[in-house]
CSV table of C-alpha atoms in Angstrom, one decimal:
chain,number,residue,atom,x,y,z
A,15,MET,CA,85.1,67.3,85.3
A,16,SER,CA,82.3,64.7,85.7
A,17,SER,CA,80.5,62.1,83.6
A,18,LYS,CA,77.3,63.5,85.0
A,19,ILE,CA,75.8,67.0,84.3
A,20,ILE,CA,76.8,69.3,87.1
A,21,PRO,CA,73.7,70.9,88.7
A,22,ASP,CA,73.5,74.7,88.9
A,23,GLY,CA,75.0,76.0,92.1
A,24,PHE,CA,76.7,72.7,92.9
A,25,CYS,CA,79.8,72.9,95.0
A,26,ILE,CA,81.9,70.0,96.2
A,27,LEU,CA,82.9,71.5,99.5
A,28,PRO,CA,79.8,70.5,101.6
A,29,TRP,CA,80.6,66.8,100.9
A,30,MET,CA,84.3,66.5,101.6
A,31,SER,CA,85.7,69.5,103.5
A,32,LEU,CA,86.1,70.7,107.0
A,33,TYR,CA,86.0,74.5,107.2
A,34,ILE,CA,86.6,76.1,110.6
A,35,GLU,CA,86.1,79.9,111.0
A,36,ASN,CA,88.3,82.2,113.1
A,37,ASP,CA,85.9,81.8,116.0
A,38,GLY,CA,86.2,78.0,115.9
A,39,VAL,CA,82.8,77.4,114.4
A,40,ARG,CA,82.1,75.2,111.4
A,41,ASN,CA,81.1,76.7,108.0
A,42,VAL,CA,81.1,75.6,104.4
A,43,CYS,CA,83.8,78.1,103.2
A,44,CYS,CA,85.0,81.6,103.6
A,45,HIS,CA,82.1,83.0,101.5
A,46,TYR,CA,79.0,81.0,102.7
A,47,LYS,CA,76.5,83.1,104.6
A,48,LYS,CA,74.8,80.9,107.2
A,49,GLU,CA,71.0,80.7,107.3
A,50,THR,CA,70.8,79.5,110.9
A,51,PRO,CA,73.1,79.9,114.0
A,52,ASP,CA,73.1,76.1,114.8
A,53,TRP,CA,76.5,75.2,113.5
A,54,PRO,CA,78.9,72.9,115.4
A,55,ASP,CA,82.3,74.1,116.7
A,56,ILE,CA,85.7,72.5,116.3
A,57,ASN,CA,85.1,70.3,119.4
A,58,SER,CA,81.7,68.9,118.2
A,59,GLU,CA,81.5,65.3,117.0
A,60,ASP,CA,79.0,65.8,114.2
A,61,GLN,CA,80.7,68.0,111.6
A,62,SER,CA,79.0,66.6,108.5
A,63,ASN,CA,75.3,65.8,109.0
A,64,PHE,CA,73.7,68.7,111.0
A,65,LYS,CA,70.5,70.2,109.6
A,66,GLU,CA,71.7,73.1,107.5
A,67,ILE,CA,74.5,71.4,105.7
A,68,LYS,CA,72.3,68.4,104.9
A,69,ASN,CA,69.7,70.8,103.4
A,70,LEU,CA,72.5,72.6,101.5
A,71,ARG,CA,73.6,69.3,99.9
A,72,LYS,CA,70.0,68.5,98.9
A,73,LYS,CA,69.6,72.0,97.3
A,74,MET,CA,72.8,71.6,95.3
A,75,LEU,CA,71.8,68.2,94.0
A,76,ASP,CA,68.4,69.7,93.0
A,77,GLY,CA,70.2,72.4,91.0
A,78,ARG,CA,69.1,75.2,93.3
A,79,TRP,CA,71.4,78.1,94.3
A,80,ALA,CA,71.5,78.3,98.0
A,81,ALA,CA,70.9,81.8,99.5
A,82,GLY,CA,74.2,81.4,101.5
A,83,CYS,CA,76.1,81.0,98.2
A,84,SER,CA,75.2,84.5,96.9
A,85,THR,CA,78.9,85.7,96.9
A,86,CYS,CA,79.9,83.0,94.4
A,87,LYS,CA,76.8,83.6,92.3
A,88,SER,CA,77.5,87.3,92.2
A,89,ILE,CA,81.2,86.7,91.1
A,90,GLU,CA,80.0,84.4,88.3
A,91,ASP,CA,77.3,86.7,87.2
A,92,GLN,CA,80.0,89.4,86.8
A,93,GLY,CA,82.1,87.1,84.6
A,94,GLY,CA,84.7,86.1,87.3
A,95,VAL,CA,85.9,82.8,88.6
A,96,SER,CA,84.2,82.0,91.9
A,97,HIS,CA,85.5,80.1,94.9
A,98,ARG,CA,82.9,77.4,94.0
A,99,GLU,CA,84.3,77.0,90.5
A,100,LYS,CA,87.9,76.9,91.6
A,101,ARG,CA,87.2,74.2,94.3
A,102,ASN,CA,85.1,72.1,91.9
A,103,ASP,CA,88.0,72.1,89.4
A,104,GLU,CA,90.6,71.4,92.2
A,105,PHE,CA,88.6,68.4,93.5
A,106,LYS,CA,87.0,67.3,90.2
A,107,SER,CA,87.9,63.7,90.9
A,108,MET,CA,85.4,63.7,93.8
A,109,VAL,CA,82.5,65.3,92.0
A,110,ASP,CA,81.0,62.1,90.6
A,111,SER,CA,81.0,60.5,94.1
A,112,ALA,CA,79.2,63.5,95.5
A,113,LEU,CA,76.6,63.5,92.7
A,114,LYS,CA,75.9,59.8,93.4
A,115,SER,CA,75.9,60.2,97.2
A,116,LYS,CA,72.2,61.0,97.6
A,117,GLY,CA,73.2,63.8,99.8
A,118,GLU,CA,75.4,61.8,102.2
A,119,PRO,CA,78.8,63.2,103.1
A,120,LEU,CA,82.1,61.8,101.8
A,121,ASP,CA,85.2,61.3,103.9
A,122,VAL,CA,86.9,64.6,104.9
A,123,TYR,CA,89.6,65.0,102.3
A,124,PHE,CA,90.3,68.7,102.7
A,125,ALA,CA,90.5,71.0,105.8
A,126,ASP,CA,90.4,74.8,105.5
A,127,LEU,CA,91.4,76.1,108.9
A,128,ARG,CA,91.1,79.8,109.8
A,129,LEU,CA,93.3,79.8,112.8
A,130,GLY,CA,91.9,82.9,114.6
A,131,ASN,CA,92.8,86.5,114.6
A,132,SER,CA,96.5,86.4,115.8
A,133,CYS,CA,98.0,88.7,113.3
A,134,ASN,CA,100.8,91.3,113.0
A,135,LEU,CA,98.9,93.6,110.6
A,136,ARG,CA,95.8,95.8,110.9
A,137,CYS,CA,94.6,96.0,107.3
A,138,ARG,CA,92.1,98.8,106.6
A,139,MET,CA,89.4,96.6,105.2
A,140,CYS,CA,89.8,93.9,107.9
A,141,ASP,CA,88.0,93.4,111.2
A,142,PRO,CA,88.7,92.2,114.8
A,143,LEU,CA,87.6,88.6,114.0
A,144,SER,CA,90.6,88.3,111.6
A,145,SER,CA,93.1,90.8,113.1
A,146,ARG,CA,93.8,91.0,116.8
A,147,PRO,CA,95.3,94.5,116.5
A,148,TRP,CA,91.9,95.6,115.4
A,149,ALA,CA,90.3,94.2,118.6
A,150,ASN,CA,92.3,96.8,120.5
A,151,ASP,CA,91.9,99.7,118.1
A,152,TRP,CA,88.4,99.2,116.6
A,153,ASN,CA,86.5,101.5,118.9
A,154,LYS,CA,88.9,104.3,118.1
A,155,ILE,CA,87.7,104.3,114.5
A,156,TYR,CA,84.1,102.9,114.7
A,157,SER,CA,81.1,103.8,116.9
A,158,GLY,CA,77.4,103.2,117.1
A,159,ARG,CA,76.2,99.8,115.8
A,160,GLU,CA,79.8,99.0,114.8
A,161,LYS,CA,81.2,99.4,118.3
A,162,LEU,CA,82.7,96.5,120.1
A,163,TYR,CA,81.5,95.8,123.6
A,164,GLU,CA,84.2,95.0,126.2
A,165,ALA,CA,83.1,91.4,126.5
A,166,GLN,CA,83.3,91.0,122.7
A,167,ARG,CA,86.8,92.6,122.7
A,168,LYS,CA,88.1,90.3,125.4
A,169,LYS,CA,86.8,87.2,123.7
A,170,LEU,CA,88.7,88.3,120.6
A,171,LEU,CA,92.0,88.3,122.4
A,172,SER,CA,92.3,84.5,122.2
A,173,SER,CA,91.7,81.9,119.4
A,174,TRP,CA,90.5,78.3,119.2
A,175,SER,CA,93.9,77.3,117.6
A,176,GLU,CA,95.6,78.2,120.9
A,177,ASN,CA,93.8,75.3,122.6
A,178,ASP,CA,95.5,71.9,122.5
A,179,SER,CA,92.2,70.0,122.5
A,180,SER,CA,91.3,71.7,119.1
A,181,TRP,CA,94.4,70.3,117.5
A,182,ASP,CA,93.6,66.9,119.0
A,183,ASN,CA,90.3,67.0,117.1
A,184,ILE,CA,92.1,67.8,113.9
A,185,ARG,CA,94.5,64.9,114.4
A,186,ARG,CA,91.6,62.5,114.7
A,187,LYS,CA,90.5,63.4,111.2
A,188,LEU,CA,94.0,62.9,109.7
A,189,LYS,CA,93.2,59.4,108.4
A,190,SER,CA,91.3,60.7,105.4
A,191,LEU,CA,92.8,64.3,105.2
A,192,LYS,CA,95.0,64.8,102.2
A,193,GLN,CA,95.1,68.6,101.9
A,194,ILE,CA,95.1,71.3,104.6
A,195,GLU,CA,94.8,75.0,104.1
A,196,PHE,CA,95.8,77.5,106.8
A,197,ALA,CA,94.8,81.1,107.1
A,198,GLY,CA,94.3,83.6,109.9
A,199,GLY,CA,95.2,86.0,111.1
A,200,GLU,CA,98.7,85.2,110.0
A,201,PRO,CA,99.5,81.5,110.0
A,202,PHE,CA,103.3,82.0,110.0
A,203,LEU,CA,102.9,83.8,113.3
A,204,MET,CA,101.5,80.8,115.1
A,205,LYS,CA,103.8,78.5,117.0
A,206,ASP,CA,101.1,76.0,117.8
A,207,LEU,CA,100.7,75.4,114.0
A,208,ALA,CA,104.4,74.9,113.6
A,209,ASP,CA,104.3,72.4,116.4
A,210,PHE,CA,101.4,70.6,114.7
A,211,LEU,CA,103.3,70.4,111.4
A,212,TYR,CA,106.4,69.1,113.2
A,213,GLU,CA,104.3,66.2,114.7
A,214,LEU,CA,103.1,65.3,111.2
A,215,VAL,CA,106.6,65.1,110.0
A,216,GLN,CA,107.7,63.0,113.0
A,217,SER,CA,104.8,60.6,112.5
A,218,GLY,CA,105.5,60.2,108.8
A,219,GLU,CA,102.0,61.4,107.9
A,220,SER,CA,103.4,64.5,106.2
A,221,LYS,CA,104.5,62.8,103.0
A,222,ASP,CA,100.8,62.2,102.0
A,223,ILE,CA,99.6,65.7,102.8
A,224,THR,CA,99.6,68.9,100.7
A,225,LEU,CA,99.7,72.1,102.7
A,226,SER,CA,98.4,75.5,101.6
A,227,PHE,CA,99.1,78.8,103.4
A,228,ILE,CA,97.3,82.2,102.9
A,229,THR,CA,99.8,84.7,104.3
A,230,ASN,CA,100.7,88.4,104.3
A,231,LEU,CA,104.4,87.1,103.9
A,232,THR,CA,105.9,89.7,106.2
A,233,LEU,CA,107.1,86.6,108.0
A,234,LEU,CA,108.8,83.4,106.6
A,235,PRO,CA,110.2,81.7,109.7
A,236,ASN,CA,112.6,78.8,109.6
A,237,ASN,CA,110.4,76.7,111.9
A,238,PHE,CA,108.0,76.4,108.9
A,239,THR,CA,110.3,76.4,105.9
A,240,ASN,CA,112.5,73.7,107.4
A,241,LEU,CA,109.5,71.4,107.3
A,242,PHE,CA,108.3,72.2,103.8
A,243,SER,CA,110.2,69.5,102.0
A,244,SER,CA,108.8,66.8,104.2
A,245,PHE,CA,105.2,67.3,102.8
A,246,LYS,CA,103.8,66.1,99.5
A,247,ALA,CA,103.6,69.7,98.2
A,248,ILE,CA,103.4,73.3,99.5
A,249,ASN,CA,101.1,76.0,98.1
A,250,ILE,CA,101.6,79.7,99.2
A,251,THR,CA,99.0,82.4,98.5
A,252,VAL,CA,100.3,85.8,99.3
A,253,SER,CA,97.8,88.5,100.2
A,254,LEU,CA,99.3,91.5,98.4
A,255,ASP,CA,97.2,94.6,97.5
A,256,ALA,CA,99.7,97.0,96.1
A,257,THR,CA,103.4,97.7,96.0
A,258,LYS,CA,105.8,99.8,98.1
A,259,LYS,CA,104.2,102.6,100.2
A,260,MET,CA,100.7,101.9,99.0
A,261,ASN,CA,100.8,98.3,100.2
A,262,ASP,CA,102.0,99.5,103.6
A,263,TYR,CA,99.3,102.2,103.7
A,264,ILE,CA,96.5,99.8,103.0
A,265,ARG,CA,97.9,97.0,105.2
A,266,SER,CA,98.9,98.9,108.3
A,267,LYS,CA,102.0,97.6,110.1
A,268,SER,CA,103.1,95.9,106.9
A,269,ASN,CA,106.6,96.2,105.4
A,270,PHE,CA,106.8,95.8,101.6
A,271,GLU,CA,110.6,95.4,101.6
A,272,LYS,CA,110.2,92.3,103.9
A,273,ILE,CA,107.6,90.9,101.6
A,274,HIS,CA,109.8,91.4,98.6
A,275,GLN,CA,112.7,89.6,100.3
A,276,ASN,CA,110.5,86.7,101.3
A,277,LEU,CA,109.1,86.4,97.7
A,278,LEU,CA,112.7,86.3,96.5
A,279,SER,CA,113.3,83.4,99.0
A,280,LEU,CA,110.3,81.5,97.8
A,281,ASP,CA,111.4,82.0,94.2
A,282,LYS,CA,114.9,80.9,94.9
A,283,ASN,CA,114.0,77.8,97.0
A,284,PHE,CA,110.9,76.9,95.0
A,285,LYS,CA,112.1,73.4,94.2
A,286,GLN,CA,114.1,72.8,97.3
A,287,TRP,CA,111.2,73.5,99.5
A,288,ASN,CA,108.8,71.4,97.4
A,289,ILE,CA,106.6,74.3,96.5
A,290,ASN,CA,103.9,73.7,93.9
A,291,ARG,CA,102.7,77.3,93.5
A,292,VAL,CA,103.2,80.8,94.8
A,293,GLY,CA,100.0,82.8,94.0
A,294,ILE,CA,99.1,86.4,94.6
A,295,ASN,CA,95.7,87.3,96.0
A,296,THR,CA,94.7,90.9,95.7
A,297,THR,CA,91.6,92.3,97.5
A,298,TYR,CA,90.3,94.7,94.9
A,299,GLN,CA,88.7,97.7,96.5
A,300,ALA,CA,88.6,101.5,96.5
A,301,LEU,CA,92.1,102.1,97.8
A,302,ASN,CA,94.0,99.9,95.3
A,303,CYS,CA,91.9,100.3,92.1
A,304,LEU,CA,94.8,102.2,90.4
A,305,GLU,CA,97.5,99.9,91.8
A,306,ILE,CA,97.0,96.8,89.7
A,307,LYS,CA,99.3,97.7,86.8
A,308,ASP,CA,102.2,98.5,89.1
A,309,LEU,CA,101.6,95.2,90.9
A,310,CYS,CA,101.6,93.2,87.6
A,311,ASP,CA,104.8,95.0,86.5
A,312,TYR,CA,106.4,94.1,89.8
A,313,LEU,CA,105.6,90.4,89.5
A,314,GLN,CA,107.1,89.9,86.0
A,315,PRO,CA,110.8,89.3,86.9
A,316,PHE,CA,110.0,86.4,89.3
A,317,LYS,CA,110.6,82.9,87.9
A,318,TYR,CA,108.1,80.9,89.8
A,319,VAL,CA,105.8,83.4,91.5
A,320,ASP,CA,102.5,84.0,89.5
A,321,LYS,CA,102.8,86.8,87.0
A,322,LEU,CA,99.2,87.8,87.4
A,323,PRO,CA,97.3,88.4,90.7
A,324,TYR,CA,93.9,87.0,91.3
A,325,LEU,CA,91.6,90.0,91.9
A,326,ASN,CA,89.3,89.1,94.8
A,327,ILE,CA,86.4,91.6,94.6
A,328,LEU,CA,85.7,93.0,98.1
A,329,PHE,CA,82.1,92.9,99.2
A,330,GLU,CA,82.5,93.7,102.9
A,331,PRO,CA,82.8,96.3,104.4
A,332,ALA,CA,80.4,97.6,101.7
A,333,PHE,CA,81.8,101.2,101.9
A,334,TYR,CA,85.2,99.9,100.6
A,335,GLN,CA,83.6,98.5,97.5
A,336,VAL,CA,85.1,99.8,94.3
A,337,ARG,CA,81.6,100.5,92.8
A,338,HIS,CA,81.2,103.6,95.0
A,339,VAL,CA,84.3,105.6,93.8
A,340,PRO,CA,83.7,108.6,91.6
A,341,ASP,CA,83.0,108.0,87.9
A,342,GLU,CA,86.3,109.6,86.6
A,343,LEU,CA,88.2,107.2,88.9
A,344,LYS,CA,86.1,104.3,87.6
A,345,LYS,CA,87.0,105.2,84.0
A,346,THR,CA,90.7,105.3,84.7
A,347,ALA,CA,90.6,102.0,86.6
A,348,ILE,CA,88.7,100.3,83.8
A,349,THR,CA,91.1,101.5,81.2
A,350,GLN,CA,94.1,100.2,83.3
A,351,LEU,CA,92.5,96.7,83.7
A,352,GLU,CA,91.6,96.5,80.0
A,353,GLU,CA,95.2,97.3,79.0
A,354,ILE,CA,96.5,94.6,81.3
A,355,ILE,CA,94.1,92.1,79.7
A,356,ASP,CA,95.0,93.2,76.2
A,357,ASN,CA,98.8,93.0,76.9
A,358,PHE,CA,98.9,89.8,78.9
A,359,PRO,CA,100.3,87.1,76.6
A,360,GLU,CA,98.4,84.1,78.0
A,361,LYS,CA,94.8,84.9,77.0
A,362,SER,CA,93.5,81.6,78.5
A,363,ASP,CA,94.9,82.4,82.0
A,364,TRP,CA,91.9,81.9,84.4
A,365,ARG,CA,93.0,84.9,86.5
A,366,LEU,CA,92.1,87.2,83.7
A,367,LEU,CA,88.4,86.4,84.4
A,368,SER,CA,88.9,88.1,87.8
A,369,PHE,CA,89.9,91.2,85.9
A,370,ASN,CA,86.7,91.1,83.9
A,371,ALA,CA,84.8,90.7,87.2
A,372,ALA,CA,86.6,93.8,88.5
A,373,ILE,CA,85.5,95.8,85.5
A,374,SER,CA,81.9,94.6,86.0
A,375,ALA,CA,82.2,95.7,89.7
A,376,LEU,CA,83.4,99.1,88.6
A,377,LYS,CA,80.4,99.5,86.3
A,378,GLN,CA,77.9,98.9,89.0
A,379,LYS,CA,75.8,101.7,90.5
A,380,SER,CA,77.4,103.7,93.3
A,381,ASP,CA,76.0,104.7,96.7
A,382,LYS,CA,76.9,108.3,97.7
A,383,GLY,CA,76.2,107.6,101.3
A,384,LEU,CA,78.6,104.6,101.4
A,385,PHE,CA,81.3,106.6,99.5
A,386,ASN,CA,81.0,109.4,102.1
A,387,LEU,CA,81.4,106.8,104.9
A,388,PHE,CA,84.5,105.5,103.1
A,389,LYS,CA,86.0,109.0,103.0
A,390,ARG,CA,85.3,109.6,106.7
A,391,VAL,CA,86.8,106.2,107.8
A,392,THR,CA,89.9,106.8,105.5
A,393,LEU,CA,90.6,110.1,107.2
A,394,LYS,CA,90.0,108.7,110.7
A,395,VAL,CA,92.4,105.8,110.1
A,396,ASP,CA,94.9,108.3,108.5
A,397,THR,CA,94.8,110.3,111.7
A,398,PHE,CA,95.1,107.3,113.9
A,399,ASP,CA,98.1,105.8,111.9
A,400,GLN,CA,99.7,109.3,111.6
A,401,THR,CA,99.8,109.0,107.8
A,402,HIS,CA,97.9,110.7,104.9
A,403,LEU,CA,96.7,109.4,101.6
A,404,ARG,CA,97.4,112.9,100.1
A,405,GLU,CA,101.2,112.3,100.7
A,406,ILE,CA,101.2,108.5,99.9
A,407,ASN,CA,99.2,108.7,96.7
A,408,PRO,CA,98.4,112.2,95.5
A,409,ARG,CA,96.8,111.0,92.3
A,410,LEU,CA,94.3,108.7,94.1
A,411,TYR,CA,93.6,111.4,96.7
A,412,SER,CA,92.7,113.9,94.0
A,413,TYR,CA,90.1,111.5,92.6
A,414,LEU,CA,88.6,110.7,96.0
A,415,PHE,CA,88.7,114.0,97.9
A,416,LEU,CA,89.1,116.9,95.4
């Protein structure tokens, strides 16, 4: 990766990326836990040299794990592949420059834009910051400290990406940007994004830019796909937590049949649309810990779609963590994951490390109070959605509730 020794805890992102959260405020990445509230928003001029990010780069050069990087450290300690490791590998050509930088930022090469909470789904493990339907329904499920005040709720009914001036600020950074990742919410729902991409095509800048989308893939509109071939490359990461009815149960308002048809379209048009990769990202948690084998079996017939999902271990909300499920369910889930690892032909596939991390998560000590909270919330959402886990997945229900 680099001619120099990589310090412990080093991550390339604080040097060369622009990450904007759903609320329009700067961060390092989707996992970093800020130590101070003084971070600039999308409209601020100084995006690279404010106090916390300067201190973060210094800690990394000194080989010290930053407190805000605890999620990546936890994943690595469990034997998984962290976001830090994936990004260091993806942008390995820039690591030497960062190590020689004496803590100064490089040009912004990569933008990771969380476009707000405009979304067509209300996934059970999600929240109002990432899903606008949750902004309206949150208080029907949660109360007390979790309750949304009306002023908070109203603020969540709009997003920074719906403001033209925000896109103007992104355009000003295009001189050095070579890769942009979009997530939400649901990026394929956002007309402002489609308009932005169309302008890149019209200006001729698109040919030098790689686009990545993180999507629930219930939508695959023509105003996006018609532009794909004009960009250097397209990466699609599909958030898919199970198959068929269980997917639609976990990801409320989803439609697995639509996802299936859109995956077929991506597979069929892979080369025509200049697609580089179609990956599957699975949020591994209590409700889908028995669904991974069926998901892997479902993926095998595709030609270009990844054959193996990346298991993204859920940390928040804590009561959905897989560590809190009953011991008998843990044993069954571990056996399932071990069989997948043993039977998968490509033993060097990096996604298998996420399966090992999932096994480690299952072996961690449970918290009975959090498990009871999980059961209460599950039944509340069932009532609200007019569905029932007992009917959707009797086997899982028996492990959790009987």
